[in-house]
Coordinates of C-alpha atoms in Angstrom, one line a residue:
Chain A
X22 CA 1.7 9.4 -16.7
X23 CA 4.9 7.8 -15.6
X24 CA 5.2 4.1 -16.3
X25 CA 6.3 2.0 -13.4
X26 CA 9.5 2.8 -12.2
X27 CA 12.5 1.0 -11.2
X28 CA 13.2 3.3 -8.4
X29 CA 16.5 3.1 -6.6
X30 CA 14.8 2.8 -3.2
X31 CA 16.5 0.2 -1.0
X32 CA 14.7 -3.1 -0.6
X33 CA 15.2 -4.2 2.9
X34 CA 12.2 -6.5 3.7
X35 CA 11.9 -7.5 0.1
X36 CA 15.7 -7.9 -0.4
X37 CA 15.3 -11.6 -1.2
X38 CA 12.0 -11.5 -2.9
X39 CA 11.9 -13.5 -6.1
X40 CA 9.3 -13.2 -8.8
X41 CA 8.6 -16.9 -9.2
X42 CA 9.3 -18.6 -5.8
X43 CA 9.8 -18.3 -2.1
X44 CA 13.3 -17.4 -0.9
X45 CA 14.9 -20.5 0.6
X46 CA 17.2 -20.6 3.5
X47 CA 20.2 -20.5 1.2
X48 CA 18.9 -17.4 -0.5
X49 CA 18.4 -15.8 2.8
X50 CA 21.8 -16.7 4.2
X51 CA 23.6 -15.6 1.0
X52 CA 22.3 -12.1 1.7
X53 CA 23.5 -12.0 5.3
X54 CA 20.6 -13.9 6.8
X55 CA 21.0 -15.3 10.3
X56 CA 24.2 -13.3 10.8
X57 CA 22.3 -10.9 13.1
X58 CA 21.2 -13.6 15.5
X59 CA 24.7 -15.0 15.5
X60 CA 26.2 -11.7 16.5
X61 CA 23.4 -11.1 19.0
X62 CA 24.0 -14.4 20.7
X63 CA 27.8 -13.8 20.9
X64 CA 28.0 -10.2 21.8
X65 CA 24.6 -8.7 22.8
X66 CA 22.7 -8.8 26.1
X67 CA 18.9 -8.9 25.9
X68 CA 19.0 -5.2 27.1
X69 CA 21.4 -4.2 24.3
X70 CA 18.9 -5.6 21.7
X71 CA 16.0 -3.7 23.3
X72 CA 17.9 -0.5 23.3
X73 CA 19.0 -0.8 19.7
X74 CA 15.4 -1.5 18.6
X75 CA 14.2 1.4 20.7
X76 CA 16.9 3.7 19.2
X77 CA 15.9 2.7 15.7
X78 CA 12.4 4.2 16.3
X79 CA 10.8 1.0 14.9
X80 CA 7.0 1.5 15.4
X81 CA 4.6 -1.4 15.3
X82 CA 3.5 -2.1 11.7
X83 CA 0.2 -3.8 12.6
X84 CA -1.7 -0.6 12.8
X85 CA -1.2 0.8 16.3
X86 CA 2.3 2.1 15.8
X87 CA 3.4 1.3 19.3
X88 CA 7.2 1.5 19.7
X89 CA 8.5 -2.0 19.4
X90 CA 11.6 -1.5 21.6
X91 CA 9.4 0.0 24.4
X92 CA 7.1 -3.0 24.3
X93 CA 10.1 -5.2 24.9
X94 CA 11.3 -3.0 27.7
X95 CA 8.0 -3.4 29.5
X96 CA 8.8 -7.1 30.2
X97 CA 10.1 -6.7 33.8
X98 CA 13.6 -8.1 34.6
X99 CA 12.1 -10.4 37.2
X100 CA 9.1 -11.4 35.2
X101 CA 8.2 -15.1 35.5
X102 CA 9.0 -17.8 32.9
X103 CA 8.0 -19.2 30.5
X104 CA 7.7 -16.1 28.4
X105 CA 6.1 -16.0 25.0
X106 CA 6.5 -14.2 21.7
X107 CA 3.4 -14.1 19.6
X108 CA 3.7 -13.1 15.9
X109 CA 0.4 -11.5 14.8
X110 CA -0.2 -12.8 11.3
X111 CA -3.9 -12.5 11.5
X112 CA -4.0 -9.5 9.1
X113 CA -7.8 -9.2 8.8
X114 CA -7.9 -5.4 8.4
X115 CA -9.8 -4.9 5.1
X116 CA -7.5 -3.8 2.3
X117 CA -4.4 -5.2 4.0
X118 CA -2.4 -7.9 2.4
X119 CA 1.3 -6.9 3.0
X120 CA 2.0 -9.7 5.6
X121 CA 0.7 -12.3 3.1
X122 CA 3.1 -11.0 0.5
X123 CA 6.0 -10.8 3.0
X124 CA 5.4 -14.3 4.3
X125 CA 5.5 -15.7 0.8
X126 CA 8.6 -13.7 -0.1
X127 CA 11.0 -14.5 2.7
X128 CA 9.8 -16.7 5.6
X129 CA 13.3 -16.9 7.2
X130 CA 13.3 -13.1 7.7
X131 CA 10.4 -13.6 10.0
X132 CA 12.0 -16.6 11.8
X133 CA 15.1 -14.6 12.5
X134 CA 13.0 -11.6 13.6
X135 CA 11.2 -13.8 16.1
X136 CA 14.6 -15.1 17.3
X137 CA 15.9 -11.6 18.0
X138 CA 12.6 -10.6 19.6
X139 CA 12.6 -13.7 21.8
X140 CA 16.2 -13.3 22.8
X141 CA 15.6 -9.8 24.0
X142 CA 12.5 -10.8 26.0
X143 CA 14.2 -14.0 27.1
X144 CA 11.3 -16.0 25.7
X145 CA 11.6 -19.6 24.7
X146 CA 8.4 -20.2 22.8
X147 CA 7.1 -18.4 19.8
X148 CA 3.7 -18.7 18.2
X149 CA 2.6 -17.4 14.8
X150 CA -1.1 -16.7 14.9
X151 CA -2.3 -16.9 11.4
X152 CA -5.7 -16.4 9.7
X153 CA -7.2 -19.5 8.0
X154 CA -7.3 -17.7 4.7
X155 CA -3.5 -17.9 4.7
X156 CA -3.3 -21.6 4.9
X157 CA -0.7 -21.6 2.2
X158 CA 1.5 -19.3 4.2
X159 CA 1.0 -21.4 7.3
X160 CA 2.3 -24.5 5.5
X161 CA 5.2 -22.6 4.1
X162 CA 6.1 -21.4 7.6
X163 CA 5.8 -24.9 9.1
X164 CA 8.1 -26.2 6.4
X165 CA 10.7 -23.4 6.8
X166 CA 10.6 -23.6 10.6
X167 CA 11.6 -27.3 10.3
X168 CA 14.4 -26.3 7.9
X169 CA 15.6 -23.6 10.3
X170 CA 15.6 -26.2 13.1
X171 CA 17.7 -28.6 11.1
X172 CA 20.1 -25.8 10.4
X173 CA 20.5 -25.2 14.1
X174 CA 18.8 -21.8 14.3
X175 CA 15.8 -23.1 16.3
X176 CA 15.6 -25.6 19.1
X177 CA 17.9 -26.1 22.1
X178 CA 21.3 -24.3 22.6
X179 CA 21.0 -22.3 19.4
X180 CA 24.4 -21.9 17.7
X181 CA 26.1 -23.3 20.7
X182 CA 24.6 -20.7 23.1
X183 CA 22.4 -21.4 26.1
X184 CA 19.4 -19.8 24.2
X185 CA 16.5 -22.1 23.4
X186 CA 13.6 -21.1 21.1
X187 CA 10.9 -22.9 19.2
X188 CA 8.1 -21.7 16.9
X189 CA 4.6 -23.1 16.5
X190 CA 2.1 -22.1 13.9
X191 CA -1.4 -21.6 15.2
X192 CA -4.3 -21.5 12.7
X193 CA -7.2 -19.3 13.7
X194 CA -10.8 -20.3 13.0
X195 CA -11.2 -16.9 11.3
X196 CA -12.6 -13.7 12.9
X197 CA -11.4 -10.1 12.7
X198 CA -11.4 -9.5 16.4
X199 CA -8.6 -12.1 16.7
X200 CA -6.2 -9.5 15.4
X201 CA -6.8 -7.5 18.6
X202 CA -3.9 -8.5 20.9
X203 CA -5.8 -9.5 24.0
X204 CA -8.6 -11.3 22.0
X205 CA -5.8 -13.1 20.3
X206 CA -4.5 -14.4 23.6
X207 CA -7.9 -15.7 24.5
X208 CA -8.1 -17.3 21.0
X209 CA -4.7 -19.0 21.6
X210 CA -6.0 -20.4 24.9
X211 CA -9.0 -22.0 23.2
X212 CA -11.4 -19.5 24.6
X213 CA -14.0 -17.4 22.9
X214 CA -11.9 -14.5 21.6
X215 CA -13.4 -11.5 23.3
X216 CA -10.9 -8.8 24.2
X217 CA -9.4 -8.5 27.7
X218 CA -9.2 -5.1 29.4
X219 CA -5.7 -4.1 30.2
X220 CA -4.0 -3.6 32.7
X221 CA -2.4 -5.9 33.3
X222 CA -0.8 -5.7 29.8
X223 CA 0.2 -8.8 28.0
X224 CA 3.9 -8.2 28.6
X225 CA 3.1 -8.7 32.3
X226 CA 0.1 -11.1 32.2
X227 CA -0.3 -12.6 28.7
X228 CA -0.7 -16.1 27.3
X229 CA -1.5 -18.5 30.1
X230 CA -0.9 -15.7 32.5
X231 CA 2.8 -15.4 31.5
X232 CA 4.7 -12.4 30.0
X233 CA 3.9 -12.2 26.3
X234 CA 5.3 -9.9 23.6
X235 CA 3.1 -9.7 20.5
X236 CA 4.3 -8.1 17.4
X237 CA 3.1 -7.9 13.8
X238 CA 4.9 -9.9 11.0
X239 CA 6.3 -6.8 9.4
X240 CA 7.6 -5.4 12.7
X241 CA 9.5 -8.6 13.4
X242 CA 10.9 -8.6 9.9
X243 CA 12.4 -5.2 10.5
X244 CA 14.5 -6.5 13.4
X245 CA 17.2 -8.5 11.6
X246 CA 18.2 -5.7 9.3
X247 CA 18.2 -3.2 12.2
X248 CA 20.6 -5.5 14.2
X249 CA 22.8 -6.0 11.2
X250 CA 23.0 -2.3 10.1
X251 CA 22.3 -0.3 13.2
X252 CA 19.6 2.1 14.5
X253 CA 20.8 5.1 12.6
X254 CA 20.8 3.3 9.3
X255 CA 17.2 2.3 9.9
X256 CA 16.2 5.8 10.7
X257 CA 18.0 7.2 7.6
X258 CA 15.9 4.9 5.4
X259 CA 12.9 7.1 5.9
X260 CA 12.3 10.2 3.9
X261 CA 10.9 12.2 6.8
X262 CA 12.6 13.3 10.0
X263 CA 10.0 11.6 12.2
X264 CA 9.8 8.3 10.3
X265 CA 12.1 5.3 10.4
X266 CA 12.7 2.4 8.1
X267 CA 10.9 1.3 5.0
X268 CA 7.2 0.4 4.8
X269 CA 5.2 -2.1 2.9
X270 CA 2.4 -0.1 1.3
X271 CA -0.4 -2.2 -0.1
X272 CA -2.5 -0.4 -2.6
X273 CA -5.8 -1.4 -4.2
X274 CA -9.0 0.0 -5.7
X275 CA -9.1 2.5 -8.6
X276 CA -5.4 2.3 -9.6
X277 CA -3.8 0.7 -12.6
X278 CA -1.5 -1.7 -10.8
X279 CA -2.7 -2.8 -7.3
X280 CA 0.0 -4.4 -5.3
X281 CA 2.4 -4.3 -2.3
X282 CA 5.4 -2.0 -2.6
X283 CA 8.3 -1.5 -0.2
X284 CA 9.1 2.2 -0.1
X285 CA 10.8 4.5 2.3
X286 CA 8.6 5.5 5.2
X287 CA 7.2 9.0 4.5
X288 CA 7.0 8.6 0.7
X289 CA 4.2 10.8 -0.6
X290 CA 0.8 9.4 -1.4
X291 CA 0.9 11.0 -4.8
X292 CA 4.1 9.1 -5.6
X293 CA 2.7 5.8 -4.4
X294 CA -0.4 6.2 -6.7
X295 CA 1.1 7.9 -9.7
X296 CA 4.3 6.0 -10.0
X297 CA 4.3 2.7 -8.1
X298 CA 0.7 1.8 -8.6
X299 CA 0.9 2.9 -12.2
X300 CA -1.4 5.9 -11.8
X301 CA -5.2 6.0 -11.4
X302 CA -7.2 3.5 -13.5
X303 CA -8.4 4.6 -16.9
X304 CA -11.0 7.3 -16.6
X305 CA -10.6 7.5 -12.8
X306 CA -9.9 10.7 -10.9
X307 CA -8.8 10.5 -7.3
X308 CA -11.6 11.3 -4.9
X309 CA -10.4 9.9 -1.6
X310 CA -8.6 7.0 -0.1
X311 CA -8.5 5.0 3.1
X312 CA -4.8 5.4 4.0
X313 CA -4.4 2.3 6.3
X314 CA -7.3 -0.1 6.3
X315 CA -11.0 0.1 7.2
X316 CA -10.4 1.6 10.6
X317 CA -8.9 4.9 9.3
X318 CA -10.4 8.1 8.2
X319 CA -10.7 9.1 4.5
X320 CA -7.9 11.1 3.1
X321 CA -9.3 13.6 0.6
X322 CA -7.8 15.4 -2.5
X323 CA -6.3 18.2 -0.4
X324 CA -3.9 15.6 1.2
X325 CA -2.9 14.0 -2.1
X326 CA 0.8 15.0 -1.5
X327 CA 1.0 14.0 2.1
X328 CA 4.0 12.1 3.3
X329 CA 2.8 8.6 4.3
X330 CA 4.2 8.2 7.8
X331 CA 2.7 7.9 11.2
X332 CA 3.5 11.5 12.4
X333 CA 2.5 13.3 9.2
X334 CA -0.9 11.7 9.2
X335 CA -1.4 12.2 12.9
X336 CA -0.7 15.9 12.3
X337 CA -3.8 16.2 10.1
X338 CA -6.0 14.0 12.4
X339 CA -5.5 10.8 10.4
X340 CA -3.9 7.5 11.0
X341 CA -1.5 5.5 8.9
X342 CA -2.9 2.2 10.3
X343 CA -1.6 -0.7 8.3
X344 CA -0.7 1.5 5.3
X345 CA -3.3 -0.4 3.2
X346 CA -4.3 2.3 0.8
X347 CA -7.7 1.8 -0.8
X348 CA -8.4 4.3 -3.6
X349 CA -11.8 5.7 -4.6
X350 CA -12.7 7.7 -7.6
X351 CA -15.4 10.1 -8.7
X352 CA -17.8 7.2 -9.5
X353 CA -17.6 5.8 -6.0
X354 CA -20.4 6.7 -3.6
X355 CA -18.9 7.4 -0.2
X356 CA -22.2 6.6 1.5
X357 CA -22.2 3.2 -0.2
X358 CA -18.5 2.7 0.6
X359 CA -19.1 3.6 4.3
X360 CA -22.2 1.3 4.4
X361 CA -20.1 -1.5 3.2
X362 CA -17.4 -0.9 5.8
X363 CA -20.1 -0.8 8.5
X364 CA -21.5 -4.1 7.2
X365 CA -18.0 -5.5 7.8
X366 CA -17.7 -4.1 11.3
X367 CA -21.3 -5.2 12.2
X368 CA -20.6 -8.8 11.1
X369 CA -17.2 -9.0 12.7
X370 CA -18.0 -7.4 16.1
X371 CA -17.4 -10.0 18.8
X372 CA -20.7 -8.9 20.5
X373 CA -19.1 -8.5 23.9
X374 CA -20.1 -4.9 24.6
X375 CA -23.2 -2.9 23.8
X376 CA -21.9 0.1 22.0
X377 CA -20.2 -2.1 19.4
X378 CA -22.8 -4.9 19.1
X379 CA -25.8 -2.6 19.0
X380 CA -24.3 0.6 17.8
X381 CA -22.7 -0.5 14.6
X382 CA -25.7 -2.4 13.1
X383 CA -27.8 0.7 14.0
X384 CA -25.4 2.9 12.0
X385 CA -25.4 0.5 9.2
X386 CA -29.1 0.5 9.0
X387 CA -29.2 4.4 8.9
X388 CA -26.7 4.4 6.1
X389 CA -28.6 1.8 4.2
X390 CA -31.7 4.0 4.4
X391 CA -29.8 7.0 3.2
X392 CA -28.2 5.0 0.4
X393 CA -31.6 3.7 -0.7
X394 CA -33.6 6.9 -0.7
X395 CA -35.2 6.7 2.7
X396 CA -32.9 9.2 4.4
X397 CA -34.1 12.1 6.5
X398 CA -32.1 15.2 7.6
X399 CA -32.3 14.2 11.2
X400 CA -30.3 11.1 10.4
X401 CA -27.1 13.2 10.2
X402 CA -27.1 14.3 13.9
X403 CA -28.2 10.8 14.8
X404 CA -25.1 9.4 13.1
X405 CA -22.9 11.9 14.8
X406 CA -24.2 10.9 18.1
X407 CA -23.8 7.2 17.4
X408 CA -20.3 7.9 16.3
X409 CA -19.5 9.3 19.7
X410 CA -21.1 6.3 21.5
X411 CA -18.7 4.0 19.7
X412 CA -15.9 5.5 21.7
X413 CA -17.4 4.0 24.8
X414 CA -16.8 0.5 23.6
X415 CA -14.7 -2.1 25.5
X416 CA -11.8 -2.3 23.0
X417 CA -10.4 -0.4 20.0
X418 CA -12.6 -2.2 17.5
X419 CA -15.6 0.3 17.6
X420 CA -13.5 3.5 17.7
X421 CA -11.8 2.0 14.6
X422 CA -15.2 1.6 13.0
X423 CA -16.0 5.2 13.9
X424 CA -13.1 6.5 11.9
X425 CA -14.5 6.2 8.3
X426 CA -17.9 7.3 9.6
X427 CA -16.4 10.5 11.1
X428 CA -14.7 11.0 7.7
X429 CA -18.0 10.6 5.9
X430 CA -19.8 13.1 8.1
X431 CA -17.0 15.6 8.0
X432 CA -15.6 15.5 4.5
X433 CA -18.5 14.2 2.5
X434 CA -21.5 15.6 4.3
X435 CA -22.7 17.2 1.0
X436 CA -22.8 13.8 -0.5
X437 CA -24.8 12.5 2.4
X438 CA -27.2 15.4 2.1
X439 CA -27.6 15.0 -1.6
X440 CA -28.8 11.4 -1.0
X441 CA -31.3 12.7 1.5
X442 CA -32.6 15.6 -0.7
X443 CA -32.8 13.6 -3.9
X444 CA -34.2 10.6 -2.1
X445 CA -31.8 8.3 -4.0
X446 CA -28.2 7.6 -4.5
X447 CA -26.9 10.2 -7.0
X448 CA -24.2 7.9 -8.1
X449 CA -26.5 5.1 -9.1
X450 CA -28.4 7.5 -11.4
X451 CA -25.4 8.5 -13.3
X452 CA -24.3 5.1 -14.4
Chain B
X15 CA -17.8 -42.2 15.6
X16 CA -14.4 -41.2 14.4
X17 CA -12.2 -44.0 13.1
X18 CA -9.8 -45.3 15.7
X19 CA -6.7 -44.1 13.9
X20 CA -8.0 -40.5 13.6
X21 CA -9.0 -40.5 17.3
X22 CA -5.7 -41.9 18.3
X23 CA -3.8 -39.3 16.4
X24 CA -5.8 -36.5 17.9
X25 CA -5.5 -37.9 21.4
X26 CA -1.7 -38.1 20.9
X27 CA -1.7 -34.4 19.9
X28 CA -3.6 -33.5 23.0
X29 CA -1.3 -35.6 25.2
X30 CA 1.8 -33.9 23.8
X31 CA 0.3 -30.4 24.3
X32 CA 1.4 -28.3 27.3
X33 CA -2.1 -26.8 27.4
X34 CA -4.6 -29.1 25.7
X35 CA -7.1 -26.4 25.2
X36 CA -4.8 -24.5 22.8
X37 CA -5.6 -27.2 20.3
X38 CA -9.3 -26.7 20.5
X39 CA -9.6 -25.2 17.0
X40 CA -7.2 -27.8 15.4
X41 CA -9.2 -30.6 16.9
X42 CA -12.5 -29.2 15.8
X43 CA -11.1 -28.6 12.3
X44 CA -9.9 -32.2 12.1
X45 CA -13.2 -33.6 13.3
X46 CA -15.0 -31.3 10.8
X47 CA -12.7 -32.5 8.0
X48 CA -13.9 -36.0 8.8
X49 CA -17.6 -35.4 9.1
X50 CA -17.9 -32.4 6.7
X51 CA -19.3 -30.3 9.5
X52 CA -19.7 -30.2 13.3
X53 CA -22.9 -32.0 14.2
X54 CA -23.9 -32.1 17.9
X55 CA -22.4 -35.6 18.2
X56 CA -19.2 -34.4 16.4
X57 CA -18.9 -31.5 18.7
X58 CA -19.2 -33.8 21.7
X59 CA -16.6 -36.1 20.4
X60 CA -14.2 -33.2 19.9
X61 CA -14.9 -31.9 23.4
X62 CA -14.2 -35.3 24.8
X63 CA -10.8 -35.3 23.0
X64 CA -9.9 -31.8 24.2
X65 CA -11.2 -32.6 27.6
X66 CA -13.6 -29.7 28.0
X67 CA -17.3 -29.3 28.3
X68 CA -19.0 -29.4 24.9
X69 CA -20.5 -26.0 25.7
X70 CA -17.0 -24.5 25.7
X71 CA -16.4 -25.7 22.1
X72 CA -19.9 -24.6 21.1
X73 CA -18.9 -21.1 22.1
X74 CA -16.1 -21.4 19.5
X75 CA -18.0 -23.3 16.9
X76 CA -20.6 -20.6 16.7
X77 CA -18.0 -17.8 16.7
X78 CA -15.6 -18.7 13.9
X79 CA -16.1 -18.3 10.2
X80 CA -14.5 -21.6 9.2
X81 CA -16.3 -23.9 11.6
X82 CA -19.6 -25.1 10.4
X83 CA -22.4 -26.2 12.7
X84 CA -24.6 -27.2 9.7
X85 CA -23.9 -29.5 6.8
X86 CA -21.9 -27.8 3.9
X87 CA -21.0 -29.0 0.5
X88 CA -17.8 -30.6 -0.6
X89 CA -16.6 -27.2 -1.9
X90 CA -17.3 -24.3 0.4
X91 CA -17.2 -21.1 -1.7
X92 CA -16.5 -17.9 0.4
X93 CA -17.1 -14.9 -1.7
X94 CA -15.4 -11.7 -0.5
X95 CA -17.9 -8.8 0.0
X96 CA -15.6 -6.3 1.7
X97 CA -15.0 -2.9 0.3
X98 CA -12.5 -3.5 -2.6
X99 CA -14.2 -6.6 -3.9
X100 CA -17.5 -4.8 -3.4
X101 CA -16.5 -1.9 -5.6
X102 CA -14.9 -4.3 -8.1
X103 CA -18.1 -6.1 -8.9
X104 CA -18.9 -8.4 -5.9
X105 CA -22.7 -8.1 -6.4
X106 CA -22.7 -9.2 -10.0
X107 CA -20.3 -12.1 -9.4
X108 CA -22.5 -13.2 -6.4
X109 CA -25.6 -13.1 -8.6
X110 CA -23.7 -15.0 -11.3
X111 CA -22.7 -17.7 -8.8
X112 CA -26.2 -18.0 -7.4
X113 CA -27.7 -18.3 -10.8
X114 CA -25.1 -20.8 -12.0
X115 CA -25.5 -23.0 -8.9
X116 CA -29.2 -22.5 -8.6
X117 CA -28.9 -21.6 -4.9
X118 CA -29.0 -18.5 -2.7
X119 CA -26.2 -17.3 -0.4
X120 CA -26.0 -19.7 2.6
X121 CA -27.4 -22.6 0.7
X122 CA -25.9 -25.9 -0.6
X123 CA -26.5 -27.4 -4.1
X124 CA -28.8 -30.4 -4.0
X125 CA -25.9 -32.6 -5.2
X126 CA -24.0 -31.6 -2.1
X127 CA -21.1 -30.2 -4.1
X128 CA -21.2 -26.4 -3.4
X129 CA -22.0 -24.2 -0.5
X130 CA -22.1 -20.4 -1.0
X131 CA -21.2 -18.1 1.8
X132 CA -20.1 -14.5 2.2
X133 CA -16.8 -13.7 3.8
X134 CA -15.1 -10.5 4.9
X135 CA -11.8 -9.2 3.3
X136 CA -9.6 -12.3 2.7
X137 CA -6.5 -10.2 2.0
X138 CA -6.4 -10.6 -1.8
X139 CA -7.3 -7.0 -2.6
X140 CA -4.5 -6.9 -5.2
X141 CA -6.4 -9.7 -7.0
X142 CA -9.9 -8.4 -6.5
X143 CA -12.7 -9.5 -6.9
X144 CA -11.7 -12.6 -5.1
X145 CA -13.1 -15.7 -3.4
X146 CA -12.0 -18.7 -1.5
X147 CA -12.9 -22.3 -2.3
X148 CA -12.0 -24.6 0.6
X149 CA -9.6 -21.9 1.8
X150 CA -7.8 -21.6 -1.6
X151 CA -7.9 -18.1 -3.1
X152 CA -9.1 -17.3 -6.6
X153 CA -8.9 -13.9 -8.3
X154 CA -9.3 -11.6 -10.1
X155 CA -12.6 -13.1 -11.0
X156 CA -14.8 -12.7 -14.1
X157 CA -18.0 -14.6 -14.8
X158 CA -16.1 -16.7 -17.4
X159 CA -13.4 -17.5 -14.9
X160 CA -16.0 -18.6 -12.3
X161 CA -17.6 -20.9 -14.9
X162 CA -14.2 -22.4 -15.6
X163 CA -13.4 -23.0 -11.9
X164 CA -16.8 -24.6 -11.3
X165 CA -16.3 -26.9 -14.3
X166 CA -12.8 -28.0 -13.1
X167 CA -14.2 -28.7 -9.6
X168 CA -17.1 -30.7 -11.0
X169 CA -14.8 -32.8 -13.1
X170 CA -12.5 -33.3 -10.1
X171 CA -15.5 -34.4 -8.0
X172 CA -16.7 -36.8 -10.6
X173 CA -13.2 -38.4 -10.9
X174 CA -12.7 -38.9 -7.2
X175 CA -16.2 -40.0 -6.2
X176 CA -16.4 -43.8 -6.0
X177 CA -19.2 -45.0 -8.2

């Protein structure tokens, strides 16, 4: 078993990460920080920035993998003002903690990323939407935003240009659905955060009815390095042809060293577990993992060597999601795990539409019965049917919840049937 | 009633805001910080400051995890029960906390110090099992560490409570 490795992989997002403290503005500037926005303001048009980001193949890091450049390009030239940039720091997908680590490592990287994003959308106001559990990060951001303002990087006529931009930190009251972009806009407007049904899309009709570009923390943090080093450089960071950039992989569960690692996009799952996470925990054998949060399907042993990028996972019917890898071993009951995930989705459903509000608790109840020895064979087709119903929901929340359930029914059906036949959880008996 | 200086400060924030309603959560949090929770009266006060119907804030107060419509203790313990913490021993830690505090989930200790609530993934899976106390994260937890944390908070409360 390889001990952890000091790999030579380039650290782009974590370039200024310190072991014992947050990178200050001076640390950030020493490494070329705020040079990108300076160059942009002097020599780039908003369209140039959009094109460069589009050419870099930067895909949204919040889970949906939407091309970041394309999102910027959907803001029409004649779209009204004011326009908004919303940084999604809600990060409530179970297993995901990369944005927390990134915010604590290098807050000015995010500030510069928001500046670049705002310039290319011609937005004057930025909002960081942050979950209340990250109160510490919210305070850090407020402090560093004030420092950036003093240094002339935020405010009016930034660096002598005619570009104005300010950043506010908005604390959420705490609900998973607020991570969904349209629900987040309602939350920001002080309304009950049910999702909206696009079209119109937020880049056309967003916050307060104005054009709004929403991006994830990590997506925005990729922008300054792309502007400094070019689109091709960013693409070359990835190990796969289809990937681009580095990726923050969060790993937790049955591994020796849970943590958040910046690795090239497309690094193999086996390498992440065996090398970076220090290998499987003592006595643990890899059984499956969720590759990118609770809303993704289980990856089984046969995919242990899969390159972890958006396209490679899509090719086998999976999703990279937030790249929050949660690892399970031979002692973990997949019925129990899936029941726990359904408990999460049932509690966090906003309750707006019926398939989600009624369907998920129903699924949870069936799984609870199976787990507790009350299962019947007819429950399997019932679950399959319910799973399909989830796709009729109003937003992407319920189809997300369907993903691990589909995985359970497809890849671990034997385990489900064992529960039903033995009238108990086989895993509980063995401990 | 909120003290005049608190009310003034909140009113100023509302006046400075382009869209007062965007501050709904902040105002409710501030009012909650003052009273400890959002009683009907507190909610009405908050609504008057934001300038909306109390029902509009009720829709939010009943929706969000960190807004409380019932009295809570001085220290609100949110213990994470999502998948990673669950597999790393959530149930036994929850039982330990219940036993130690002599309450069930959702209850507050008779001395008004601790409230115990479940919460979904708090983003500390690398330090699992984890919990929040008044939004501050603790983990990885063991029964011994929990005992230590509770002792520290009890001592802190004894020190800062006027006799």
